[in-house]
mmCIF file of C-alpha atoms and ligand atoms in Angstrom:
data_model
loop_
_atom_site.group_PDB
_atom_site.id
_atom_site.type_symbol
_atom_site.label_atom_id
_atom_site.label_comp_id
_atom_site.label_asym_id
_atom_site.label_seq_id
_atom_site.Cartn_x
_atom_site.Cartn_y
_atom_site.Cartn_z
ATOM 1 C CA MET A 8 -9.802 51.598 -107.966
ATOM 2 C CA ALA A 9 -13.230 51.329 -106.338
ATOM 3 C CA LYS A 10 -14.220 52.334 -102.927
ATOM 4 C CA ILE A 11 -16.026 49.263 -101.540
ATOM 5 C CA ILE A 12 -18.519 50.070 -98.905
ATOM 6 C CA ALA A 13 -20.082 47.140 -96.679
ATOM 7 C CA VAL A 14 -23.180 47.853 -94.593
ATOM 8 C CA THR A 15 -23.338 45.798 -91.726
ATOM 9 C CA ASN A 16 -25.154 45.168 -88.484
ATOM 10 C CA GLN A 17 -25.687 41.606 -86.855
ATOM 11 C CA LYS A 18 -29.561 42.858 -86.133
ATOM 12 C CA GLY A 19 -31.981 42.574 -88.173
ATOM 13 C CA GLY A 20 -34.347 45.133 -89.742
ATOM 14 C CA VAL A 21 -32.180 48.132 -88.864
ATOM 15 C CA ALA A 22 -32.259 49.261 -92.660
ATOM 16 C CA LYS A 23 -28.929 47.886 -94.207
ATOM 17 C CA THR A 24 -30.596 46.684 -97.432
ATOM 18 C CA THR A 25 -32.454 50.215 -97.733
ATOM 19 C CA THR A 26 -29.213 52.286 -97.128
ATOM 20 C CA CYS A 27 -27.450 49.935 -99.335
ATOM 21 C CA ASN A 28 -30.430 50.735 -102.071
ATOM 22 C CA ALA A 29 -29.758 54.534 -101.427
ATOM 23 C CA LEU A 30 -25.975 54.354 -101.784
ATOM 24 C CA ILE A 31 -26.526 52.522 -105.047
ATOM 25 C CA SER A 32 -29.115 54.741 -106.118
ATOM 26 C CA GLY A 33 -27.848 57.992 -104.943
ATOM 27 C CA LEU A 34 -24.047 57.185 -106.285
ATOM 28 C CA SER A 35 -25.580 56.184 -109.437
ATOM 29 C CA ARG A 36 -27.588 59.825 -110.032
ATOM 30 C CA MET A 37 -24.431 61.800 -108.960
ATOM 31 C CA GLY A 38 -22.784 60.212 -111.823
ATOM 32 C CA TYR A 39 -20.657 57.532 -110.097
ATOM 33 C CA LYS A 40 -20.004 53.878 -111.720
ATOM 34 C CA VAL A 41 -21.737 51.716 -109.077
ATOM 35 C CA LEU A 42 -21.501 48.099 -108.354
ATOM 36 C CA GLY A 43 -24.072 46.394 -106.036
ATOM 37 C CA ILE A 44 -23.305 43.200 -104.303
ATOM 38 C CA ASP A 45 -25.829 41.480 -101.934
ATOM 39 C CA LEU A 46 -24.080 38.802 -99.531
ATOM 40 C CA ASP A 47 -27.559 38.182 -97.799
ATOM 41 C CA PRO A 48 -28.810 35.221 -98.800
ATOM 42 C CA GLN A 49 -32.643 36.703 -98.145
ATOM 43 C CA GLY A 50 -31.887 38.196 -101.707
ATOM 44 C CA SER A 51 -33.874 41.513 -100.706
ATOM 45 C CA LEU A 52 -31.361 43.922 -102.289
ATOM 46 C CA GLY A 53 -31.508 42.509 -105.602
ATOM 47 C CA PHE A 54 -35.296 41.942 -105.283
ATOM 48 C CA SER A 55 -35.873 45.803 -104.642
ATOM 49 C CA LEU A 56 -33.801 46.741 -107.236
ATOM 50 C CA GLY A 57 -35.926 44.843 -109.663
ATOM 51 C CA ILE A 58 -33.824 41.784 -110.157
ATOM 52 C CA ASN A 59 -35.297 38.218 -110.776
ATOM 53 C CA ILE A 60 -32.738 36.491 -108.256
ATOM 54 C CA GLU A 61 -34.518 33.162 -108.382
ATOM 55 C CA GLU A 62 -33.278 32.832 -111.982
ATOM 56 C CA GLY A 63 -29.779 33.367 -113.417
ATOM 57 C CA ILE A 64 -26.143 33.248 -112.380
ATOM 58 C CA THR A 65 -25.815 34.326 -108.537
ATOM 59 C CA LEU A 66 -22.884 35.001 -106.208
ATOM 60 C CA TYR A 67 -23.111 31.580 -105.055
ATOM 61 C CA ASP A 68 -22.133 30.318 -108.394
ATOM 62 C CA VAL A 69 -19.021 32.316 -108.428
ATOM 63 C CA PHE A 70 -18.085 31.495 -105.140
ATOM 64 C CA LYS A 71 -18.613 27.384 -106.240
ATOM 65 C CA GLY A 72 -16.267 28.096 -109.245
ATOM 66 C CA LYS A 73 -19.275 27.618 -111.380
ATOM 67 C CA ALA A 74 -19.555 30.879 -113.142
ATOM 68 C CA THR A 75 -17.156 33.918 -113.633
ATOM 69 C CA ILE A 76 -17.713 36.937 -111.424
ATOM 70 C CA THR A 77 -18.560 38.563 -114.991
ATOM 71 C CA ASP A 78 -21.117 36.145 -115.545
ATOM 72 C CA ALA A 79 -23.026 37.045 -112.653
ATOM 73 C CA ILE A 80 -23.131 40.876 -112.797
ATOM 74 C CA ARG A 81 -26.483 41.971 -114.325
ATOM 75 C CA PRO A 82 -27.249 45.724 -115.526
ATOM 76 C CA ILE A 83 -29.708 47.683 -113.437
ATOM 77 C CA ASP A 84 -31.027 51.501 -113.898
ATOM 78 C CA CYS A 85 -28.616 52.484 -110.953
ATOM 79 C CA GLY A 86 -25.482 50.903 -112.382
ATOM 80 C CA HIS A 87 -24.613 46.935 -112.339
ATOM 81 C CA PHE A 88 -25.551 44.194 -109.502
ATOM 82 C CA ILE A 89 -24.545 40.833 -108.541
ATOM 83 C CA PRO A 90 -27.450 39.031 -106.640
ATOM 84 C CA SER A 91 -27.650 36.096 -104.174
ATOM 85 C CA ASN A 92 -30.530 33.937 -103.170
ATOM 86 C CA ILE A 93 -31.136 31.107 -100.465
ATOM 87 C CA LEU A 94 -28.443 28.932 -102.122
ATOM 88 C CA LEU A 95 -25.993 31.687 -100.279
ATOM 89 C CA SER A 96 -27.284 30.004 -96.737
ATOM 90 C CA THR A 97 -25.510 26.986 -96.883
ATOM 91 C CA ALA A 98 -22.129 28.930 -97.170
ATOM 92 C CA GLU A 99 -21.156 28.197 -93.526
ATOM 93 C CA LEU A 100 -20.890 24.688 -94.292
ATOM 94 C CA GLU A 101 -19.955 24.313 -97.915
ATOM 95 C CA PHE A 102 -17.026 26.649 -97.536
ATOM 96 C CA ASN A 103 -15.191 25.422 -94.994
ATOM 97 C CA HIS A 104 -11.771 25.377 -96.545
ATOM 98 C CA SER A 105 -8.935 27.573 -95.844
ATOM 99 C CA GLY A 106 -9.270 31.093 -97.309
ATOM 100 C CA ARG A 107 -12.592 31.097 -97.419
ATOM 101 C CA GLU A 108 -12.644 34.457 -95.630
ATOM 102 C CA PHE A 109 -11.250 35.788 -98.875
ATOM 103 C CA LEU A 110 -13.958 34.461 -101.460
ATOM 104 C CA LEU A 111 -15.170 37.625 -102.166
ATOM 105 C CA THR A 112 -12.002 39.547 -102.341
ATOM 106 C CA GLU A 113 -11.124 36.944 -104.686
ATOM 107 C CA ALA A 114 -13.932 36.896 -106.516
ATOM 108 C CA ILE A 115 -14.170 41.023 -107.295
ATOM 109 C CA LYS A 116 -10.200 41.425 -107.713
ATOM 110 C CA ASP A 117 -10.409 42.095 -111.500
ATOM 111 C CA ILE A 118 -13.373 44.046 -111.746
ATOM 112 C CA LYS A 119 -12.528 46.684 -109.078
ATOM 113 C CA ASN A 120 -11.089 48.828 -111.410
ATOM 114 C CA ILE A 121 -14.107 49.368 -113.765
ATOM 115 C CA TYR A 122 -16.221 51.095 -110.630
ATOM 116 C CA ASP A 123 -15.844 54.065 -108.398
ATOM 117 C CA TYR A 124 -18.015 52.564 -105.803
ATOM 118 C CA ILE A 125 -18.873 48.797 -105.114
ATOM 119 C CA VAL A 126 -21.512 48.653 -102.028
ATOM 120 C CA ILE A 127 -22.009 45.436 -100.227
ATOM 121 C CA ASP A 128 -25.314 44.322 -98.523
ATOM 122 C CA THR A 129 -24.504 42.047 -95.509
ATOM 123 C CA PRO A 130 -26.980 39.376 -93.633
ATOM 124 C CA PRO A 131 -28.127 39.862 -90.338
ATOM 125 C CA ALA A 132 -25.393 38.023 -88.541
ATOM 126 C CA LEU A 133 -22.072 37.668 -87.942
ATOM 127 C CA ASN A 134 -20.878 34.545 -90.070
ATOM 128 C CA ILE A 135 -18.508 33.970 -93.086
ATOM 129 C CA LEU A 136 -20.383 36.069 -95.126
ATOM 130 C CA THR A 137 -20.215 39.040 -93.029
ATOM 131 C CA VAL A 138 -16.553 38.591 -92.447
ATOM 132 C CA ASN A 139 -15.963 38.150 -96.609
ATOM 133 C CA ALA A 140 -17.709 41.393 -96.737
ATOM 134 C CA TYR A 141 -15.190 42.925 -93.927
ATOM 135 C CA VAL A 142 -12.224 41.479 -95.723
ATOM 136 C CA CYS A 143 -12.939 43.115 -98.849
ATOM 137 C CA ALA A 144 -14.195 46.475 -97.620
ATOM 138 C CA ASP A 145 -12.525 49.729 -97.412
ATOM 139 C CA HIS A 146 -15.586 51.278 -95.131
ATOM 140 C CA LEU A 147 -17.871 49.900 -93.202
ATOM 141 C CA ILE A 148 -21.388 51.704 -92.419
ATOM 142 C CA ILE A 149 -23.488 50.377 -89.394
ATOM 143 C CA PRO A 150 -27.083 51.139 -89.302
ATOM 144 C CA MET A 151 -28.955 51.523 -86.138
ATOM 145 C CA ILE A 152 -32.348 52.622 -84.867
ATOM 146 C CA PRO A 153 -32.604 54.988 -82.485
ATOM 147 C CA GLU A 154 -34.203 53.202 -79.815
ATOM 148 C CA ILE A 155 -32.467 51.783 -76.407
ATOM 149 C CA LEU A 156 -33.353 48.116 -76.869
ATOM 150 C CA SER A 157 -32.176 48.292 -80.531
ATOM 151 C CA LEU A 158 -28.822 49.847 -79.394
ATOM 152 C CA LEU A 159 -27.849 46.881 -77.344
ATOM 153 C CA GLY A 160 -25.355 44.168 -77.750
ATOM 154 C CA ILE A 161 -22.786 45.551 -79.950
ATOM 155 C CA SER A 162 -19.837 43.565 -78.284
ATOM 156 C CA GLN A 163 -20.005 40.715 -80.750
ATOM 157 C CA ILE A 164 -19.661 43.030 -83.924
ATOM 158 C CA LYS A 165 -16.587 44.964 -82.221
ATOM 159 C CA ASP A 166 -14.868 41.437 -81.762
ATOM 160 C CA THR A 167 -15.509 40.469 -85.210
ATOM 161 C CA ILE A 168 -14.364 43.972 -86.879
ATOM 162 C CA GLU A 169 -11.252 44.081 -84.507
ATOM 163 C CA ASN A 170 -10.117 40.219 -85.382
ATOM 164 C CA VAL A 171 -10.512 41.018 -89.165
ATOM 165 C CA LYS A 172 -8.797 44.187 -88.526
ATOM 166 C CA ARG A 173 -6.064 42.117 -86.512
ATOM 167 C CA TYR A 174 -5.640 39.208 -89.133
ATOM 168 C CA TYR A 175 -7.219 40.187 -92.641
ATOM 169 C CA ASN A 176 -7.936 43.658 -93.192
ATOM 170 C CA PRO A 177 -5.920 46.264 -91.071
ATOM 171 C CA LYS A 178 -7.035 49.190 -93.534
ATOM 172 C CA LEU A 179 -10.636 48.568 -92.620
ATOM 173 C CA ASP A 180 -12.327 51.936 -91.861
ATOM 174 C CA LEU A 181 -15.351 51.662 -89.353
ATOM 175 C CA THR A 182 -16.395 54.970 -91.231
ATOM 176 C CA CYS A 183 -19.812 55.875 -89.187
ATOM 177 C CA ILE A 184 -22.609 54.390 -87.189
ATOM 178 C CA LEU A 185 -26.129 56.042 -89.292
ATOM 179 C CA LEU A 186 -29.232 56.196 -87.244
ATOM 180 C CA THR A 187 -32.142 55.332 -89.507
ATOM 181 C CA LYS A 188 -36.239 54.927 -89.311
ATOM 182 C CA TYR A 189 -36.344 57.812 -87.105
ATOM 183 C CA ASN A 190 -39.581 59.180 -86.005
ATOM 184 C CA LYS A 191 -39.800 62.810 -85.139
ATOM 185 C CA ARG A 192 -42.626 61.892 -82.712
ATOM 186 C CA ALA A 193 -40.335 59.773 -80.306
ATOM 187 C CA SER A 194 -37.748 62.671 -80.230
ATOM 188 C CA LEU A 195 -33.768 61.749 -80.108
ATOM 189 C CA THR A 196 -34.018 61.195 -76.223
ATOM 190 C CA LYS A 197 -30.845 62.173 -74.187
ATOM 191 C CA GLU A 198 -30.296 58.791 -73.229
ATOM 192 C CA VAL A 199 -30.306 57.374 -76.867
ATOM 193 C CA CYS A 200 -28.260 60.072 -78.074
ATOM 194 C CA ASP A 201 -25.860 59.164 -75.107
ATOM 195 C CA MET A 202 -25.676 55.527 -75.581
ATOM 196 C CA THR A 203 -25.201 56.073 -79.340
ATOM 197 C CA GLU A 204 -22.239 58.053 -78.828
ATOM 198 C CA ALA A 205 -21.012 55.549 -76.036
ATOM 199 C CA ILE A 206 -20.987 52.741 -79.145
ATOM 200 C CA ALA A 207 -19.679 54.907 -81.639
ATOM 201 C CA SER A 208 -16.558 55.627 -79.121
ATOM 202 C CA GLN A 209 -16.344 51.760 -77.731
ATOM 203 C CA LEU A 210 -16.053 51.045 -81.616
ATOM 204 C CA GLY A 211 -13.624 53.786 -82.270
ATOM 205 C CA THR A 212 -16.104 55.652 -85.003
ATOM 206 C CA ARG A 213 -18.636 58.752 -85.082
ATOM 207 C CA VAL A 214 -22.327 58.851 -85.585
ATOM 208 C CA ALA A 215 -22.999 60.333 -88.982
ATOM 209 C CA ASP A 216 -24.496 64.045 -88.780
ATOM 210 C CA THR A 217 -27.438 62.994 -91.064
ATOM 211 C CA VAL A 218 -30.190 60.894 -89.556
ATOM 212 C CA ILE A 219 -32.630 59.135 -91.879
ATOM 213 C CA ARG A 220 -35.994 59.738 -90.860
ATOM 214 C CA ASN A 221 -39.160 57.351 -91.448
ATOM 215 C CA SER A 222 -41.131 57.650 -94.661
ATOM 216 C CA VAL A 223 -43.587 55.556 -96.197
ATOM 217 C CA ALA A 224 -42.032 55.928 -99.438
ATOM 218 C CA VAL A 225 -39.393 53.451 -98.127
ATOM 219 C CA ALA A 226 -41.763 50.558 -97.408
ATOM 220 C CA GLU A 227 -43.408 50.974 -100.820
ATOM 221 C CA ALA A 228 -40.119 51.465 -103.051
ATOM 222 C CA PRO A 229 -39.298 47.642 -103.251
ATOM 223 C CA ALA A 230 -42.586 46.595 -104.796
ATOM 224 C CA HIS A 231 -41.429 48.956 -107.688
ATOM 225 C CA GLY A 232 -38.056 47.618 -108.040
ATOM 226 C CA LEU A 233 -36.384 50.886 -108.550
ATOM 227 C CA GLY A 234 -33.363 52.267 -106.710
ATOM 228 C CA LEU A 235 -35.053 54.029 -103.729
ATOM 229 C CA LEU A 236 -33.277 57.530 -104.985
ATOM 230 C CA ASP A 237 -34.921 57.232 -108.244
ATOM 231 C CA TYR A 238 -38.614 56.101 -106.824
ATOM 232 C CA ALA A 239 -39.094 58.731 -104.180
ATOM 233 C CA PRO A 240 -36.437 61.351 -104.427
ATOM 234 C CA LYS A 241 -38.522 63.907 -102.322
ATOM 235 C CA SER A 242 -39.452 61.953 -99.462
ATOM 236 C CA ASN A 243 -37.614 62.652 -96.079
ATOM 237 C CA ALA A 244 -35.758 59.504 -96.069
ATOM 238 C CA CYS A 245 -34.500 60.141 -99.658
ATOM 239 C CA VAL A 246 -33.557 63.834 -98.779
ATOM 240 C CA ASP A 247 -31.996 62.257 -95.681
ATOM 241 C CA TYR A 248 -30.078 59.476 -97.649
ATOM 242 C CA TYR A 249 -28.877 62.108 -100.362
ATOM 243 C CA ASN A 250 -27.383 64.434 -97.273
ATOM 244 C CA PHE A 251 -25.640 61.470 -96.068
ATOM 245 C CA ILE A 252 -24.089 60.534 -99.175
ATOM 246 C CA LYS A 253 -22.774 63.862 -99.746
ATOM 247 C CA GLU A 254 -21.415 64.047 -96.016
ATOM 248 C CA LEU A 255 -19.643 61.100 -96.585
ATOM 249 C CA ILE A 256 -17.931 62.284 -99.696
ATOM 250 C CA GLN A 257 -17.243 65.577 -98.104
ATOM 251 C CA GLY A 258 -15.740 63.171 -95.057
ATOM 252 C CA GLY A 259 -12.963 61.856 -97.991
ATOM 253 C CA LEU A 260 -15.369 58.521 -98.767
HETATM 254 N N1 ATP B 356 -36.354 55.168 -93.015
HETATM 255 C C1 ATP B 356 -37.231 54.341 -92.990
HETATM 256 N N2 ATP B 356 -38.731 54.743 -93.131
HETATM 257 C C2 ATP B 356 -39.862 53.580 -93.389
HETATM 258 N N3 ATP B 356 -39.168 52.635 -93.240
HETATM 259 C C3 ATP B 356 -38.150 52.076 -93.423
HETATM 260 C C4 ATP B 356 -36.729 52.763 -93.276
HETATM 261 N N4 ATP B 356 -36.009 52.318 -93.383
HETATM 262 C C5 ATP B 356 -36.095 51.002 -93.686
HETATM 263 N N5 ATP B 356 -37.489 50.941 -93.377
HETATM 264 C C6 ATP B 356 -38.277 49.386 -93.172
HETATM 265 O O1 ATP B 356 -37.741 48.763 -92.288
HETATM 266 C C7 ATP B 356 -37.844 47.352 -92.663
HETATM 267 C C8 ATP B 356 -36.012 46.800 -92.445
HETATM 268 O O2 ATP B 356 -35.386 47.536 -93.554
HETATM 269 P P1 ATP B 356 -34.128 47.029 -94.428
HETATM 270 O O3 ATP B 356 -34.768 45.421 -94.896
HETATM 271 O O4 ATP B 356 -33.571 47.622 -94.977
HETATM 272 O O5 ATP B 356 -33.531 46.225 -92.745
HETATM 273 P P2 ATP B 356 -32.294 45.314 -92.976
HETATM 274 O O6 ATP B 356 -31.486 45.510 -91.627
HETATM 275 O O7 ATP B 356 -31.736 44.998 -94.159
HETATM 276 O O8 ATP B 356 -33.065 43.737 -92.325
HETATM 277 P P3 ATP B 356 -32.225 42.495 -92.391
HETATM 278 O O9 ATP B 356 -31.594 42.112 -91.231
HETATM 279 O O10 ATP B 356 -33.540 41.553 -92.334
HETATM 280 O O11 ATP B 356 -31.416 42.137 -93.526
HETATM 281 C C9 ATP B 356 -38.329 47.562 -94.129
HETATM 282 O O12 ATP B 356 -39.547 46.725 -94.256
HETATM 283 C C10 ATP B 356 -38.081 48.604 -94.673
HETATM 284 O O13 ATP B 356 -39.163 48.965 -95.977
HETATM 285 MG MG1 MG B 357 -31.344 43.472 -95.411
#
């Protein structure tokens, strides 16, 4: 049965999609069978993996009951992928029936046993799509940029995670906070370290030992439609992501 990892933070631009891409390509390079799922109507993860997200069946069609989950799966270099595009942005209004928190859980229930890992990207919001990811996931990873302003305002995500755990998914494990886009020149100040540790303890989790450094290759990779760890495995960020995946696996994930 697949372990399901969702990458989440309601803040934009903190490297959620980049982290999903790295997890998908890294786990696949390690020999695991991986399915990526994009729950973000921006569709960036599919695009960065070289998929034409404007054509073909997407997760929206599955949620609408117009296609089966198997029809929505696309082969990629590093496994399988289910894309989304802007159509999914109507989810909040369109899917207003009871049980709408379980759309994704229901959709993937028959394919879970095919994979070792399922990696879910989420939008920069706390909405029904994010809740669907939390309801379905075993593990949550929260990327954060190690800058004071970027670290502010986590109470909302804390409430959402607590509600999901209370009502829908008690086994949800908030695995770690991952510091990303780390710039060596702006060293990790004591204030940032203290604040990140404080956030982790408020959320009842830990800060990953591995920190992901800034790399130009990360910005270049999406244009090539390749998994990040296939495109530039020697770049600082990819070395860090590889170490992060090893840290996760050693930690029991
Ligand atoms: N380690 C890194 N080094 C350099 N640039 C990075 C790194 N990680 C992410 N970026 C860049 O930061 C930007 C935001 O990254 P990404 O799209 O992964 O964030 P996100 O949290 O998914 O954003 P959104 O909230 O809009 O979905 C992108 O341009 C990406 O290329
Ligand atoms: Mg994103």
